[in-house]
C-alpha cells in the first residue's frame, strides 16, 4: 500500500461519526491537495471499511458517490443516515451542517 493511501486512510479516520468531508479536503489533509481523484481510488480499495469510514467522504458539492465501492449510493446513504446525517432525495448532504467539524 502506498504511503499516500495510508495518509488518506488516517485522514478519513479523523472524520467524526455523523459528519462528512470532501475528497479534496482529504487530499489536502493527506499532503497532496490536487489528488482528490486519487483519494477516491484509495477509498475504493479501502482495506478496512469497518475502521476506515469511507462512507463519510462526499464530493465538493456534498453529493454521495454514485459508485460507492461497498454497495452503491443507497448503502452510503443508509450508513450516513444511521449516523444522523440527513441526505436529500437526490443524494446530497449539507456541507455547512455536516462538515462543521473542521
CSV table of N, CA, C and O in Angstrom, one decimal, residues 5-92:
chain,number,residue,atom,x,y,z
A,5,UNK,N,-1.8,6.5,0.3
A,5,UNK,CA,-3.0,5.8,0.7
A,5,UNK,C,-3.1,5.7,2.2
A,5,UNK,O,-4.2,5.9,2.8
A,6,UNK,N,-2.0,5.4,2.8
A,6,UNK,CA,-2.0,5.3,4.3
A,6,UNK,C,-2.4,6.7,4.9
A,6,UNK,O,-3.2,6.7,5.9
A,7,UNK,N,-1.9,7.8,4.3
A,7,UNK,CA,-2.2,9.1,4.8
A,7,UNK,C,-3.7,9.4,4.6
A,7,UNK,O,-4.4,10.0,5.4
A,8,UNK,N,-4.3,8.9,3.4
A,8,UNK,CA,-5.7,9.1,3.2
A,8,UNK,C,-6.5,8.4,4.2
A,8,UNK,O,-7.4,8.9,4.8
A,9,UNK,N,-6.2,7.1,4.5
A,9,UNK,CA,-6.9,6.4,5.5
A,9,UNK,C,-6.9,7.0,6.9
A,9,UNK,O,-7.9,7.0,7.6
A,10,UNK,N,-5.7,7.5,7.2
A,10,UNK,CA,-5.6,8.2,8.5
A,10,UNK,C,-6.5,9.4,8.6
A,10,UNK,O,-7.1,9.7,9.6
A,11,UNK,N,-6.5,10.2,7.5
A,11,UNK,CA,-7.3,11.4,7.4
A,11,UNK,C,-8.8,11.0,7.5
A,11,UNK,O,-9.6,11.7,8.2
A,12,UNK,N,-9.2,10.0,6.8
A,12,UNK,CA,-10.6,9.6,6.8
A,12,UNK,C,-11.0,9.1,8.2
A,12,UNK,O,-12.2,9.4,8.7
A,13,UNK,N,-10.1,8.5,8.9
A,13,UNK,CA,-10.4,8.1,10.3
A,13,UNK,C,-10.7,9.2,11.3
A,13,UNK,O,-11.3,9.0,12.3
A,14,UNK,N,-10.3,10.4,10.9
A,14,UNK,CA,-10.5,11.6,11.7
A,14,UNK,C,-11.9,12.2,11.6
A,14,UNK,O,-12.3,13.0,12.4
A,15,UNK,N,-12.6,11.8,10.6
A,15,UNK,CA,-14.0,12.3,10.4
A,15,UNK,C,-14.9,11.8,11.5
A,15,UNK,O,-15.1,10.6,11.6
A,16,UNK,N,-15.5,12.7,12.3
A,16,UNK,CA,-16.3,12.2,13.4
A,16,UNK,C,-17.6,11.5,12.9
A,16,UNK,O,-18.1,11.8,11.8
A,17,UNK,N,-18.1,10.6,13.7
A,17,UNK,CA,-19.4,10.0,13.4
A,17,UNK,C,-20.4,11.1,13.2
A,17,UNK,O,-20.5,12.0,14.0
A,18,UNK,N,-21.3,11.0,12.2
A,18,UNK,CA,-22.3,11.9,12.0
A,18,UNK,C,-21.9,13.2,11.2
A,18,UNK,O,-22.6,14.2,11.1
A,19,UNK,N,-20.6,13.1,10.7
A,19,UNK,CA,-20.1,14.2,9.9
A,19,UNK,C,-19.6,13.7,8.6
A,19,UNK,O,-19.4,12.5,8.4
A,20,UNK,N,-19.2,14.6,7.7
A,20,UNK,CA,-18.6,14.2,6.4
A,20,UNK,C,-17.4,15.1,6.1
A,20,UNK,O,-17.2,16.1,6.7
A,21,UNK,N,-16.8,14.7,5.0
A,21,UNK,CA,-15.6,15.5,4.5
A,21,UNK,C,-15.6,15.3,3.0
A,21,UNK,O,-16.2,14.3,2.5
A,22,UNK,N,-14.9,16.2,2.3
A,22,UNK,CA,-14.9,16.0,0.8
A,22,UNK,C,-13.5,15.3,0.4
A,22,UNK,O,-12.6,15.3,1.1
A,23,UNK,N,-13.6,14.8,-0.8
A,23,UNK,CA,-12.4,14.2,-1.4
A,23,UNK,C,-11.2,15.2,-1.4
A,23,UNK,O,-10.1,14.9,-1.1
A,24,UNK,N,-11.5,16.4,-1.8
A,24,UNK,CA,-10.5,17.5,-1.8
A,24,UNK,C,-9.8,17.8,-0.5
A,24,UNK,O,-8.6,18.0,-0.4
A,25,UNK,N,-10.6,17.9,0.5
A,25,UNK,CA,-10.1,18.2,1.9
A,25,UNK,C,-9.3,17.0,2.4
A,25,UNK,O,-8.2,17.2,3.0
A,26,UNK,N,-9.7,15.8,2.1
A,26,UNK,CA,-9.0,14.6,2.5
A,26,UNK,C,-7.6,14.6,1.7
A,26,UNK,O,-6.6,14.3,2.3
A,27,UNK,N,-7.6,15.0,0.5
A,27,UNK,CA,-6.4,15.1,-0.3
A,27,UNK,C,-5.4,16.1,0.4
A,27,UNK,O,-4.2,15.8,0.5
A,28,UNK,N,-6.0,17.2,0.7
A,28,UNK,CA,-5.2,18.3,1.4
A,28,UNK,C,-4.6,17.7,2.7
A,28,UNK,O,-3.5,17.9,3.0
A,29,UNK,N,-5.5,17.1,3.5
A,29,UNK,CA,-5.0,16.5,4.8
A,29,UNK,C,-4.0,15.4,4.6
A,29,UNK,O,-3.1,15.3,5.5
A,30,UNK,N,-4.0,14.8,3.5
A,30,UNK,CA,-3.0,13.7,3.2
A,30,UNK,C,-1.7,14.3,2.5
A,30,UNK,O,-0.8,13.5,2.2
A,31,UNK,N,-1.7,15.6,2.3
A,31,UNK,CA,-0.5,16.2,1.8
A,31,UNK,C,-0.4,16.4,0.3
A,31,UNK,O,0.6,16.8,-0.2
A,32,UNK,N,-1.5,16.1,-0.4
A,32,UNK,CA,-1.5,16.3,-1.9
A,32,UNK,C,-2.8,17.0,-2.3
A,32,UNK,O,-3.7,16.3,-2.7
A,33,UNK,N,-2.9,18.3,-2.2
A,33,UNK,CA,-4.2,19.0,-2.4
A,33,UNK,C,-4.8,18.8,-3.8
A,33,UNK,O,-6.0,19.0,-3.9
A,34,UNK,N,-4.0,18.4,-4.8
A,34,UNK,CA,-4.6,18.2,-6.1
A,34,UNK,C,-4.9,16.8,-6.4
A,34,UNK,O,-5.2,16.4,-7.6
A,35,UNK,N,-4.9,15.9,-5.4
A,35,UNK,CA,-5.1,14.5,-5.6
A,35,UNK,C,-6.5,13.9,-5.2
A,35,UNK,O,-6.6,12.8,-4.8
A,36,UNK,N,-7.5,14.7,-5.4
A,36,UNK,CA,-8.8,14.3,-4.9
A,36,UNK,C,-9.3,13.0,-5.6
A,36,UNK,O,-9.9,12.2,-5.0
A,37,UNK,N,-9.0,12.9,-6.9
A,37,UNK,CA,-9.3,11.7,-7.6
A,37,UNK,C,-8.6,10.5,-7.1
A,37,UNK,O,-9.2,9.4,-7.0
A,38,UNK,N,-7.4,10.6,-6.7
A,38,UNK,CA,-6.6,9.5,-6.2
A,38,UNK,C,-7.2,9.1,-4.8
A,38,UNK,O,-7.2,8.0,-4.4
A,39,UNK,N,-7.7,10.1,-4.1
A,39,UNK,CA,-8.4,9.8,-2.8
A,39,UNK,C,-9.6,8.9,-3.1
A,39,UNK,O,-9.7,7.9,-2.4
A,40,UNK,N,-10.4,9.2,-4.1
A,40,UNK,CA,-11.5,8.3,-4.4
A,40,UNK,C,-11.0,6.9,-4.8
A,40,UNK,O,-11.6,5.9,-4.4
A,41,UNK,N,-9.9,6.8,-5.5
A,41,UNK,CA,-9.4,5.5,-5.9
A,41,UNK,C,-8.9,4.8,-4.6
A,41,UNK,O,-9.2,3.6,-4.5
A,42,UNK,N,-8.2,5.5,-3.7
A,42,UNK,CA,-7.8,4.8,-2.5
A,42,UNK,C,-9.0,4.3,-1.7
A,42,UNK,O,-8.9,3.2,-1.1
A,43,UNK,N,-10.0,5.1,-1.6
A,43,UNK,CA,-11.2,4.7,-0.8
A,43,UNK,C,-11.9,3.5,-1.5
A,43,UNK,O,-12.5,2.7,-0.8
A,44,UNK,N,-11.8,3.4,-2.8
A,44,UNK,CA,-12.4,2.3,-3.5
A,44,UNK,C,-11.7,1.0,-3.1
A,44,UNK,O,-12.3,-0.1,-3.2
A,45,UNK,N,-10.4,1.1,-2.7
A,45,UNK,CA,-9.6,0.0,-2.3
A,45,UNK,C,-9.4,-0.1,-0.8
A,45,UNK,O,-8.4,-0.6,-0.3
A,46,UNK,N,-10.4,0.5,0.0
A,46,UNK,CA,-10.3,0.6,1.4
A,46,UNK,C,-10.1,-0.9,2.0
A,46,UNK,O,-10.9,-1.7,1.8
A,47,UNK,N,-8.9,-1.1,2.7
A,47,UNK,CA,-8.7,-2.4,3.2
A,47,UNK,C,-9.4,-2.8,4.5
A,47,UNK,O,-9.5,-3.9,4.9
A,48,UNK,N,-10.0,-1.8,5.1
A,48,UNK,CA,-10.7,-2.0,6.4
A,48,UNK,C,-11.9,-1.1,6.6
A,48,UNK,O,-11.9,-0.2,7.4
A,49,UNK,N,-13.0,-1.3,5.8
A,49,UNK,CA,-14.1,-0.4,5.9
A,49,UNK,C,-14.8,-0.3,7.3
A,49,UNK,O,-15.4,0.8,7.6
A,50,UNK,N,-14.6,-1.2,8.1
A,50,UNK,CA,-15.1,-1.2,9.5
A,50,UNK,C,-14.5,-0.1,10.3
A,50,UNK,O,-15.1,0.6,11.1
A,51,UNK,N,-13.2,0.2,10.0
A,51,UNK,CA,-12.4,1.2,10.8
A,51,UNK,C,-12.0,2.4,10.0
A,51,UNK,O,-11.5,3.3,10.6
A,52,UNK,N,-12.2,2.3,8.7
A,52,UNK,CA,-11.9,3.5,7.8
A,52,UNK,C,-13.2,3.9,7.2
A,52,UNK,O,-13.6,3.3,6.2
A,53,UNK,N,-13.9,4.8,7.7
A,53,UNK,CA,-15.3,5.1,7.3
A,53,UNK,C,-15.4,5.9,6.0
A,53,UNK,O,-15.8,7.1,6.0
A,54,UNK,N,-15.1,5.3,4.9
A,54,UNK,CA,-15.1,6.0,3.6
A,54,UNK,C,-16.5,6.5,3.2
A,54,UNK,O,-16.6,7.3,2.4
A,55,UNK,N,-17.5,5.9,3.9
A,55,UNK,CA,-18.9,6.4,3.5
A,55,UNK,C,-19.1,7.9,4.0
A,55,UNK,O,-20.0,8.5,3.5
A,56,UNK,N,-18.2,8.4,4.8
A,56,UNK,CA,-18.3,9.8,5.2
A,56,UNK,C,-17.7,10.8,4.3
A,56,UNK,O,-17.6,12.0,4.5
A,57,UNK,N,-17.1,10.3,3.1
A,57,UNK,CA,-16.5,11.2,2.2
A,57,UNK,C,-17.5,11.4,1.0
A,57,UNK,O,-18.0,10.4,0.4
A,58,UNK,N,-17.7,12.7,0.7
A,58,UNK,CA,-18.6,13.1,-0.4
A,58,UNK,C,-17.8,14.0,-1.3
A,58,UNK,O,-16.7,14.5,-1.0
A,59,UNK,N,-18.5,14.4,-2.4
A,59,UNK,CA,-17.8,15.3,-3.4
A,59,UNK,C,-17.9,16.7,-2.9
A,59,UNK,O,-18.5,17.0,-1.9
A,60,UNK,N,-17.2,17.7,-3.6
A,60,UNK,CA,-17.1,19.1,-3.2
A,60,UNK,C,-18.5,19.8,-3.1
A,60,UNK,O,-18.6,20.8,-2.5
A,61,UNK,N,-19.5,19.2,-3.7
A,61,UNK,CA,-20.9,19.7,-3.6
A,61,UNK,C,-21.7,19.0,-2.5
A,61,UNK,O,-22.9,19.4,-2.3
A,62,UNK,N,-21.2,18.0,-1.9
A,62,UNK,CA,-21.9,17.3,-0.9
A,62,UNK,C,-22.6,16.1,-1.4
A,62,UNK,O,-23.4,15.4,-0.7
A,63,UNK,N,-22.4,15.7,-2.7
A,63,UNK,CA,-23.0,14.6,-3.3
A,63,UNK,C,-22.4,13.3,-2.9
A,63,UNK,O,-21.2,13.2,-2.9
A,64,UNK,N,-23.3,12.3,-2.7
A,64,UNK,CA,-22.8,11.0,-2.4
A,64,UNK,C,-22.1,10.4,-3.6
A,64,UNK,O,-22.4,10.8,-4.8
A,65,UNK,N,-21.3,9.4,-3.4
A,65,UNK,CA,-20.6,8.7,-4.5
A,65,UNK,C,-21.5,7.8,-5.3
A,65,UNK,O,-22.0,6.8,-4.7
A,66,UNK,N,-21.8,8.1,-6.6
A,66,UNK,CA,-22.7,7.2,-7.4
A,66,UNK,C,-22.2,5.8,-7.4
A,66,UNK,O,-23.0,4.9,-7.5
A,67,UNK,N,-20.9,5.6,-7.4
A,67,UNK,CA,-20.3,4.2,-7.5
A,67,UNK,C,-19.7,3.8,-6.1
A,67,UNK,O,-18.7,3.2,-6.1
A,68,UNK,N,-20.4,4.1,-5.0
A,68,UNK,CA,-19.8,3.8,-3.7
A,68,UNK,C,-19.4,2.4,-3.7
A,68,UNK,O,-20.1,1.4,-4.0
A,69,UNK,N,-18.1,2.2,-3.4
A,69,UNK,CA,-17.4,0.9,-3.5
A,69,UNK,C,-18.0,-0.3,-2.7
A,69,UNK,O,-17.8,-1.4,-3.1
A,70,UNK,N,-18.8,0.0,-1.7
A,70,UNK,CA,-19.2,-1.1,-0.8
A,70,UNK,C,-20.7,-1.2,-0.9
A,70,UNK,O,-21.3,-1.5,0.1
A,71,UNK,N,-21.3,-1.1,-2.1
A,71,UNK,CA,-22.7,-1.4,-2.2
A,71,UNK,C,-23.5,-0.4,-2.9
A,71,UNK,O,-24.7,-0.6,-3.0
A,72,UNK,N,-23.0,0.6,-3.4
A,72,UNK,CA,-23.7,1.6,-4.2
A,72,UNK,C,-24.2,2.8,-3.3
A,72,UNK,O,-24.1,2.8,-2.1
A,73,UNK,N,-24.8,3.8,-4.0
A,73,UNK,CA,-25.2,5.0,-3.3
A,73,UNK,C,-26.2,4.8,-2.2
A,73,UNK,O,-26.2,5.5,-1.2
A,74,UNK,N,-27.1,3.8,-2.4
A,74,UNK,CA,-28.1,3.5,-1.3
A,74,UNK,C,-27.4,3.1,0.0
A,74,UNK,O,-27.9,3.4,1.1
A,75,UNK,N,-26.4,2.3,-0.1
A,75,UNK,CA,-25.7,1.8,1.1
A,75,UNK,C,-25.0,3.0,1.7
A,75,UNK,O,-25.0,3.1,3.0
A,76,UNK,N,-24.3,3.8,1.0
A,76,UNK,CA,-23.7,5.0,1.5
A,76,UNK,C,-24.7,5.9,2.2
A,76,UNK,O,-24.5,6.4,3.4
A,77,UNK,N,-25.9,6.1,1.6
A,77,UNK,CA,-26.9,6.9,2.2
A,77,UNK,C,-27.4,6.2,3.5
A,77,UNK,O,-27.6,6.9,4.5
A,78,UNK,N,-27.6,4.9,3.5
A,78,UNK,CA,-28.0,4.3,4.7
A,78,UNK,C,-27.0,4.4,5.9
A,78,UNK,O,-27.4,4.6,7.0
A,79,UNK,N,-25.7,4.2,5.5
A,79,UNK,CA,-24.7,4.4,6.5
A,79,UNK,C,-24.7,5.8,7.1
A,79,UNK,O,-24.5,5.9,8.4
A,80,UNK,N,-24.8,6.8,6.3
A,80,UNK,CA,-24.8,8.2,6.8
A,80,UNK,C,-26.0,8.5,7.6
A,80,UNK,O,-25.9,9.0,8.7
A,81,UNK,N,-27.2,8.0,7.1
A,81,UNK,CA,-28.4,8.3,7.8
A,81,UNK,C,-28.4,7.6,9.2
A,81,UNK,O,-28.9,8.1,10.2
A,82,UNK,N,-27.8,6.4,9.3
A,82,UNK,CA,-27.7,5.7,10.6
A,82,UNK,C,-26.8,6.5,11.6
A,82,UNK,O,-27.0,6.3,12.8
A,83,UNK,N,-26.0,7.4,11.1
A,83,UNK,CA,-25.2,8.2,12.0
A,83,UNK,C,-25.8,9.6,12.2
A,83,UNK,O,-25.2,10.5,12.8
A,84,UNK,N,-27.0,9.8,11.7
A,84,UNK,CA,-27.7,11.1,11.9
A,84,UNK,C,-27.5,12.1,10.8
A,84,UNK,O,-27.9,13.2,10.9
A,85,UNK,N,-26.9,11.7,9.7
A,85,UNK,CA,-26.6,12.7,8.6
A,85,UNK,C,-27.9,12.7,7.7
A,85,UNK,O,-28.3,11.6,7.2
A,86,UNK,N,-28.4,13.8,7.5
A,86,UNK,CA,-29.6,13.9,6.6
A,86,UNK,C,-29.1,14.0,5.1
A,86,UNK,O,-28.3,14.8,4.8
A,87,UNK,N,-29.6,13.1,4.3
A,87,UNK,CA,-29.3,13.0,2.9
A,87,UNK,C,-30.5,13.3,2.1
A,87,UNK,O,-31.6,12.7,2.3
A,88,UNK,N,-30.4,14.3,1.2
A,88,UNK,CA,-31.6,14.7,0.4
A,88,UNK,C,-32.0,13.5,-0.6
A,88,UNK,O,-31.2,12.6,-0.8
A,89,UNK,N,-33.2,13.6,-1.1
A,89,UNK,CA,-33.7,12.6,-2.0
A,89,UNK,C,-32.8,12.4,-3.2
A,89,UNK,O,-32.7,11.3,-3.8
A,90,UNK,N,-32.1,13.5,-3.6
A,90,UNK,CA,-31.3,13.4,-4.8
A,90,UNK,C,-29.8,13.1,-4.5
A,90,UNK,O,-28.9,13.3,-5.3
A,91,UNK,N,-29.5,12.7,-3.2
A,91,UNK,CA,-28.2,12.3,-2.8
A,91,UNK,C,-27.2,13.3,-2.4
A,91,UNK,O,-26.0,13.1,-2.6
A,92,UNK,N,-27.6,14.3,-1.7
A,92,UNK,CA,-26.7,15.4,-1.3
A,92,UNK,C,-26.8,15.6,0.2
A,92,UNK,O,-27.9,15.3,0.8
